[in-house]
Amino acid sequence: MKIKVGINGYGTIGKRIADAVIKQPDMELVGVSKLNADYEAVTAVKKGIKLFVDENSIEKFKNAGIDFSGTKLEMIKEAQVIIDATPDGVGAKNKALYISENKPAIFQGGEEPDVADVSFSALCNYDEANGKKYVRVVSCNTTGMLRIVCALKKNFKIKKVRVVLIRRAADPREVKKGPINSIVLNPVQLPSHHADDAKTVLRDLDIFTMAYVVPTTLMHVHAMSVQVEGNPSKEEVIKTLESSRRILGISRGSGIGSTAEIIETARDIGRVRYDLPEVAFFEDSVHSSNGEIFLTYAVHQESIVVPENVDAVRAMFKLKEKEESISLTDSTLGLLRGRLI
Ligand code: NAD
């Protein structure tokens, strides 16, 4: 049986999830729904993706000469699950429609946690989404933090986690966002919301976060410190992270020490849109002494949540067990294991 998936919102995240769903042997993409008759709508049609349009935008699409297959409501009726990838806060407004059509839905991290029955991060709490009707995939930053924490949790008993998040200001396609010449405290008053967001998945985690926005579009960078019981060696920490799914080491000999070079590597290895859904940590940044681990890793915000959305569908419909789903998602999306380079 193939689960029919409809995607509402075809921007940075929606377009990537659409491509990923097409690659899944147990899913069928009904189509994507768009509000704006823009270049991304034209590209979707050129790629053979069925385009459904918001009921209030029909004239706009007709005037722009963009072919479409039906309305958003028609897509929702045909799909068995909706992945909502609309901008922050819009997903919560759309929920009434999903409820009235009795449709399960997956929301993104820009929504408040109470939009869903459970917040989701595949490595951490896959099983909690089993049979749930509304699931929220946590944000790009939270997904990155949780991947590292849950990988470490497999081998070490974690006492507390402290993270400084250096956030990209905008995605590459966003022409009107900033800052272009400042470092912005995000927020000024601590902690940042990321700690609470992580706790929607790991409720007992002792975590404190501080975030700053910087003028770059490529990736986020997190500087993390983790206190654990015992005193693991640097090598043990690296081995633990590199044996985890969706986390890649950047080797000491590679000479890479920046997000620009990570993205260039993603380009060089032929990643579509230079996407890197895996978290990339710098092996040389790992320091471990007296039960305290320090490390720096980078998060490709545009693609990190894509595999999580695919797994969320399988968890909701109980299509596969956790490891089987993660493994299938990773192989169909061509994710790597161990080291990026
Ligand atoms: P986006 O602005 O790139 O795309 C949103 C899409 O939804 C656009 O196609 C837009 O036209 C459409 N849209 C706007 N209003 C709509 C409406 N009322 N109804 C239907 N469609 C509408 O946004 P994004 O960056 O893809 O973010 C989507 C969600 O994913 C947000 O919750 C965001 O927080 C989350 N997220 C974003 C990133 C990221 O780095 N961009 C990473 C992780 C999670």
Coordinates of C-alpha atoms and ligand atoms in Angstrom, one line a residue:
M1 CA 0.0 0.0 0.0
K2 CA 1.3 3.5 -0.8
I3 CA 0.3 6.4 1.4
K4 CA -0.9 9.3 -0.6
V5 CA 0.8 12.5 0.5
G6 CA -0.2 16.1 -0.3
I7 CA 2.1 19.0 0.5
N8 CA 0.6 22.4 1.4
G9 CA 3.2 25.1 0.8
Y10 CA 5.9 24.7 -1.8
G11 CA 8.7 26.9 -0.6
T12 CA 12.2 26.1 0.8
I13 CA 11.0 23.1 2.9
G14 CA 7.9 22.0 0.8
K15 CA 9.8 21.6 -2.4
R16 CA 12.4 19.4 -0.8
I17 CA 9.9 17.2 0.9
A18 CA 8.0 16.8 -2.4
D19 CA 11.2 15.5 -4.1
A20 CA 11.8 13.2 -1.1
V21 CA 8.3 11.8 -1.1
I22 CA 8.5 11.0 -4.8
K23 CA 11.5 8.7 -4.0
Q24 CA 9.8 6.7 -1.3
P25 CA 8.5 3.2 -2.4
D26 CA 5.7 3.3 0.1
M27 CA 4.4 6.8 -0.7
E28 CA 2.8 8.6 -3.6
L29 CA 2.9 12.4 -4.0
V30 CA -0.6 13.6 -4.8
G31 CA 0.7 17.0 -5.5
V32 CA 1.7 20.3 -4.0
S33 CA -0.5 23.3 -3.2
K34 CA 0.6 26.9 -3.8
L35 CA -0.7 30.3 -2.9
N36 CA 1.6 32.4 -5.2
A37 CA 1.8 32.1 -9.0
D38 CA 5.6 32.5 -9.0
Y39 CA 8.7 30.9 -10.5
E40 CA 8.6 28.0 -8.0
A41 CA 5.1 27.1 -9.3
V42 CA 6.3 27.1 -12.8
T43 CA 9.3 24.9 -11.9
A44 CA 7.0 22.4 -10.1
V45 CA 4.9 22.0 -13.2
K46 CA 8.0 21.6 -15.4
K47 CA 9.2 18.8 -13.1
G48 CA 5.9 17.0 -13.6
I49 CA 4.6 17.7 -10.1
K50 CA 0.9 18.2 -9.9
L51 CA 0.1 21.7 -8.8
F52 CA -3.0 22.5 -6.8
V53 CA -3.8 26.2 -6.1
D54 CA -5.3 28.0 -3.2
E55 CA -9.0 28.7 -3.8
N56 CA -8.3 32.5 -3.6
S57 CA -5.4 32.4 -6.1
I58 CA -7.1 30.7 -9.1
E59 CA -7.3 33.9 -11.1
K60 CA -3.7 34.7 -10.4
F61 CA -2.6 31.3 -11.8
K62 CA -4.9 31.6 -14.8
N63 CA -3.6 35.1 -15.5
A64 CA 0.0 33.9 -15.2
G65 CA -0.7 31.1 -17.6
I66 CA 0.4 28.4 -15.1
D67 CA -1.3 25.1 -15.6
F68 CA -2.7 23.5 -12.5
S69 CA -4.5 20.3 -11.6
G70 CA -7.1 21.5 -9.1
T71 CA -7.6 23.4 -5.9
K72 CA -6.0 23.0 -2.5
L73 CA -9.1 21.5 -1.1
E74 CA -9.2 18.9 -3.9
M75 CA -5.6 17.9 -3.1
I76 CA -6.5 17.6 0.6
K77 CA -9.4 15.4 -0.1
E78 CA -7.4 13.1 -2.3
A79 CA -4.4 12.8 0.1
Q80 CA -4.3 10.5 3.1
V81 CA -1.9 12.8 4.9
I82 CA -1.0 16.5 4.5
I83 CA 2.5 17.8 5.1
D84 CA 2.0 21.5 5.9
A85 CA 5.1 23.5 4.9
T86 CA 3.6 26.9 4.9
P87 CA 5.3 29.8 6.8
D88 CA 5.4 30.1 10.6
G89 CA 2.0 30.4 12.1
V90 CA 0.1 29.6 8.9
G91 CA 0.1 25.9 9.6
A92 CA -1.8 26.4 12.8
K93 CA -4.5 28.4 10.9
N94 CA -4.7 25.6 8.3
K95 CA -5.3 23.0 11.0
A96 CA -9.1 23.7 11.1
L97 CA -9.3 22.7 7.4
Y98 CA -7.4 19.5 8.1
I99 CA -9.8 18.7 11.0
S100 CA -12.9 19.5 9.0
E101 CA -11.6 17.1 6.2
N102 CA -10.6 14.5 8.9
K103 CA -7.1 14.5 7.5
P104 CA -3.9 13.6 9.5
A105 CA -1.3 16.3 9.1
I106 CA 2.4 17.0 9.8
F107 CA 3.4 20.5 10.7
Q108 CA 6.8 22.2 10.8
G109 CA 8.9 23.7 13.5
G110 CA 7.7 27.3 12.9
E111 CA 4.4 26.3 14.6
E112 CA 3.9 26.2 18.3
P113 CA 4.2 22.7 19.8
D114 CA 0.5 22.6 20.7
V115 CA -0.4 22.5 17.1
A116 CA 0.2 18.7 17.2
D117 CA -0.2 15.7 19.5
V118 CA 3.6 15.2 19.5
S119 CA 6.8 17.0 18.5
F120 CA 9.0 14.7 16.4
S121 CA 12.7 14.0 15.9
A122 CA 13.3 10.6 14.2
L123 CA 16.4 9.5 16.2
C124 CA 14.9 10.5 19.5
N125 CA 11.2 9.7 19.6
Y126 CA 10.0 7.9 16.4
D127 CA 7.7 5.6 18.3
E128 CA 5.9 8.4 20.1
A129 CA 4.4 9.4 16.7
N130 CA 2.9 5.9 16.2
G131 CA -0.7 6.2 15.4
K132 CA -0.8 10.0 16.1
K133 CA -3.0 12.2 13.8
Y134 CA -1.1 15.5 14.2
V135 CA 2.7 15.5 14.3
R136 CA 5.1 18.5 14.4
V137 CA 8.6 18.1 13.1
V138 CA 10.8 20.3 15.2
S139 CA 12.8 23.2 13.7
C140 CA 16.1 22.9 11.8
N141 CA 18.1 24.1 14.8
T142 CA 16.3 21.8 17.2
T143 CA 16.6 18.8 14.9
G144 CA 20.3 19.4 14.7
M145 CA 20.7 19.7 18.5
L146 CA 18.5 16.6 19.2
R147 CA 20.4 14.5 16.7
I148 CA 23.6 15.1 18.4
V149 CA 22.1 14.7 21.9
C150 CA 20.3 11.5 21.1
A151 CA 23.4 10.0 19.4
L152 CA 25.5 10.8 22.5
K153 CA 22.7 9.5 24.8
K154 CA 23.1 6.0 23.2
N155 CA 26.6 5.6 24.8
F156 CA 26.8 8.2 27.6
K157 CA 24.6 9.3 30.4
I158 CA 23.9 13.0 29.8
K159 CA 23.8 15.4 32.8
K160 CA 23.3 18.7 31.0
V161 CA 23.6 20.4 27.6
R162 CA 24.6 24.0 26.8
V163 CA 24.4 25.4 23.3
V164 CA 25.4 28.6 21.5
L165 CA 23.5 28.7 18.2
I166 CA 24.9 30.9 15.4
R167 CA 22.0 31.2 13.1
R168 CA 22.0 32.0 9.4
A169 CA 20.0 35.2 8.7
A170 CA 18.0 34.0 5.7
D171 CA 17.7 31.2 3.2
P172 CA 19.5 31.8 -0.2
R173 CA 16.2 32.5 -2.0
E174 CA 15.0 35.2 0.5
V175 CA 15.8 38.6 -1.0
K176 CA 14.2 40.8 1.7
K177 CA 15.5 39.4 5.0
G178 CA 18.4 40.5 7.1
P179 CA 20.5 41.5 8.9
I180 CA 23.1 42.3 6.2
N181 CA 25.6 44.0 8.5
S182 CA 25.0 43.1 12.1
I183 CA 25.1 40.3 14.7
V184 CA 21.7 40.2 16.3
L185 CA 21.0 38.7 19.8
N186 CA 18.1 36.3 19.2
P187 CA 16.7 37.0 21.7
V188 CA 18.5 39.4 24.1
Q189 CA 16.9 37.8 27.1
L190 CA 18.1 34.2 27.7
P191 CA 17.5 31.4 27.2
S192 CA 16.5 31.3 23.6
H193 CA 13.4 29.3 22.7
H194 CA 15.5 26.4 21.4
A195 CA 15.9 24.9 24.8
D196 CA 12.2 24.6 25.4
D197 CA 11.7 23.3 21.9
A198 CA 14.2 20.5 22.5
K199 CA 12.3 19.7 25.7
T200 CA 9.1 19.1 23.7
V201 CA 10.9 15.9 22.6
L202 CA 13.3 15.1 25.5
R203 CA 11.2 16.3 28.4
D204 CA 13.7 15.7 31.1
L205 CA 16.7 17.2 29.3
D206 CA 18.7 19.8 31.3
I207 CA 19.4 22.2 28.4
F208 CA 20.2 25.9 28.1
T209 CA 20.5 27.7 24.7
M210 CA 21.7 31.1 23.5
A211 CA 21.2 32.2 19.9
Y212 CA 22.7 34.9 17.6
V213 CA 21.7 35.7 14.0
V214 CA 24.6 36.4 11.5
P215 CA 24.6 37.6 7.9
T216 CA 25.0 34.3 6.0
T217 CA 22.6 32.0 4.2
L218 CA 24.5 28.7 4.0
M219 CA 24.1 27.0 7.4
H220 CA 23.7 27.3 11.1
V221 CA 26.6 26.6 13.4
H222 CA 26.2 25.3 17.0
A223 CA 28.9 25.3 19.7
M224 CA 27.7 22.7 22.2
S225 CA 28.9 21.5 25.6
V226 CA 27.6 18.3 27.1
Q227 CA 28.3 17.1 30.7
V228 CA 28.2 13.3 31.0
E229 CA 28.8 10.8 33.6
G230 CA 32.3 9.2 33.4
N231 CA 35.1 10.6 31.3
P232 CA 34.8 9.5 27.6
S233 CA 37.8 10.1 25.4
K234 CA 37.7 12.3 22.3
E235 CA 37.9 9.2 20.2
E236 CA 34.9 7.5 21.9
V237 CA 32.9 10.7 21.3
I238 CA 33.8 10.8 17.6
K239 CA 33.1 7.1 17.1
T240 CA 29.7 7.5 18.8
L241 CA 28.7 10.3 16.5
E242 CA 30.0 8.8 13.4
S243 CA 28.2 5.5 14.0
S244 CA 24.9 7.4 14.2
R245 CA 22.6 7.9 11.3
R246 CA 22.3 11.4 9.9
I247 CA 25.5 12.7 11.5
L248 CA 28.7 13.0 9.5
G249 CA 32.2 13.8 10.7
I250 CA 34.5 16.3 8.9
S251 CA 37.9 14.7 9.1
R252 CA 40.9 16.3 10.7
G253 CA 42.9 16.0 7.5
S254 CA 40.3 17.7 5.3
G255 CA 41.3 21.2 6.2
I256 CA 37.7 22.2 6.3
G257 CA 36.8 24.8 9.0
S258 CA 33.8 26.7 7.7
T259 CA 30.3 26.4 6.4
A260 CA 31.4 27.6 2.9
E261 CA 33.8 24.7 2.6
I262 CA 31.1 22.2 3.8
I263 CA 28.7 23.5 1.2
E264 CA 31.4 23.4 -1.5
T265 CA 31.9 19.7 -0.6
A266 CA 28.2 19.0 -0.9
R267 CA 28.4 20.6 -4.3
D268 CA 31.4 18.6 -5.2
I269 CA 29.8 15.3 -4.3
G270 CA 26.8 16.1 -6.5
R271 CA 24.1 16.9 -3.9
V272 CA 21.0 18.4 -5.5
R273 CA 20.6 22.0 -4.5
Y274 CA 23.8 21.4 -2.4
D275 CA 21.6 19.9 0.3
L276 CA 23.1 18.3 3.3
P277 CA 20.4 16.7 5.5
E278 CA 23.0 15.2 7.7
V279 CA 24.5 17.2 10.6
A280 CA 28.2 17.8 10.0
F281 CA 30.5 18.0 13.0
F282 CA 34.1 19.0 12.9
E283 CA 36.2 16.1 14.3
D284 CA 38.9 18.5 15.4
S285 CA 36.4 20.6 17.4
V286 CA 35.7 17.7 19.7
H287 CA 37.3 18.1 23.1
S288 CA 36.5 15.8 26.0
S289 CA 37.9 16.1 29.5
N290 CA 36.6 15.6 33.1
G291 CA 33.2 14.4 31.8
E292 CA 32.7 17.5 29.7
I293 CA 32.4 17.2 25.9
F294 CA 32.7 20.3 23.6
L295 CA 32.0 20.2 19.9
T296 CA 31.0 22.4 16.9
Y297 CA 28.7 21.3 14.2
A298 CA 26.9 22.8 11.2
V299 CA 23.2 22.4 10.2
H300 CA 22.0 22.9 6.7
Q301 CA 18.7 24.5 7.5
E302 CA 17.0 24.0 4.2
S303 CA 17.3 20.3 4.1
I304 CA 17.8 18.8 7.6
V305 CA 14.1 18.3 8.4
V306 CA 13.4 16.5 5.1
P307 CA 14.2 13.0 6.2
E308 CA 12.3 13.6 9.5
N309 CA 9.1 14.5 7.6
V310 CA 9.4 11.2 5.6
D311 CA 9.9 9.2 8.8
A312 CA 7.0 11.0 10.5
V313 CA 4.6 9.8 7.8
R314 CA 5.7 6.2 8.4
A315 CA 5.5 6.5 12.1
M316 CA 2.0 8.0 12.0
F317 CA 0.7 5.2 9.8
K318 CA 2.8 2.5 11.5
L319 CA 4.2 1.6 8.1
K320 CA 7.7 0.6 9.5
E321 CA 9.6 0.2 12.7
K322 CA 12.0 3.1 13.6
E323 CA 15.3 1.6 12.3
E324 CA 13.7 0.2 9.1
S325 CA 12.1 3.6 8.3
I326 CA 15.3 5.6 8.9
S327 CA 17.3 3.2 6.9
L328 CA 14.8 3.3 4.0
T329 CA 14.6 7.1 4.1
D330 CA 18.4 7.4 4.2
S331 CA 19.0 5.0 1.3
T332 CA 16.4 6.5 -1.0
L333 CA 17.7 10.0 -0.3
G334 CA 21.3 9.0 -0.7
L335 CA 22.4 10.0 2.8
L336 CA 25.9 9.1 3.9
R337 CA 27.3 7.4 7.0
G338 CA 30.4 8.1 8.9
R339 CA 32.3 10.9 7.4
L340 CA 31.4 13.6 4.9
I341 CA 35.0 13.8 3.9
Ligands
NAD1 P1 8.8 29.4 2.7 O1 8.4 30.8 2.9 O2 10.1 29.2 2.0 O3 7.7 28.6 2.0 C1 6.4 28.6 2.4 C2 5.4 28.3 1.2 O4 4.1 28.4 1.6 C3 5.6 29.3 0.0 O5 5.4 28.5 -1.2 C4 4.4 30.2 0.2 O6 4.0 30.8 -1.0 C5 3.4 29.3 0.7 N1 2.4 30.0 1.5 C6 2.4 31.2 2.1 N2 1.3 31.5 2.8 C7 0.5 30.4 2.5 C8 -0.8 30.1 2.9 N3 -1.6 31.0 3.6 N4 -1.4 28.9 2.4 C9 -0.6 28.1 1.7 N5 0.7 28.3 1.3 C10 1.2 29.5 1.7 O7 8.9 28.8 4.1 P2 9.8 27.6 4.6 O8 11.2 28.2 4.9 O9 9.8 26.5 3.7 O10 9.2 27.3 6.0 C11 8.1 26.4 6.1 C12 8.0 25.9 7.5 O11 9.2 25.1 7.8 C13 8.0 26.9 8.6 O12 7.3 26.4 9.7 C14 9.4 27.0 9.0 O13 9.6 27.5 10.4 C15 9.9 25.6 8.9 N6 11.3 25.4 8.7 C16 12.0 26.2 7.9 C17 13.3 26.0 7.7 C18 14.2 26.9 6.8 O14 15.3 27.0 7.0 N7 13.6 27.5 5.8 C19 14.0 24.9 8.3 C20 13.2 24.1 9.1 C21 11.9 24.3 9.3

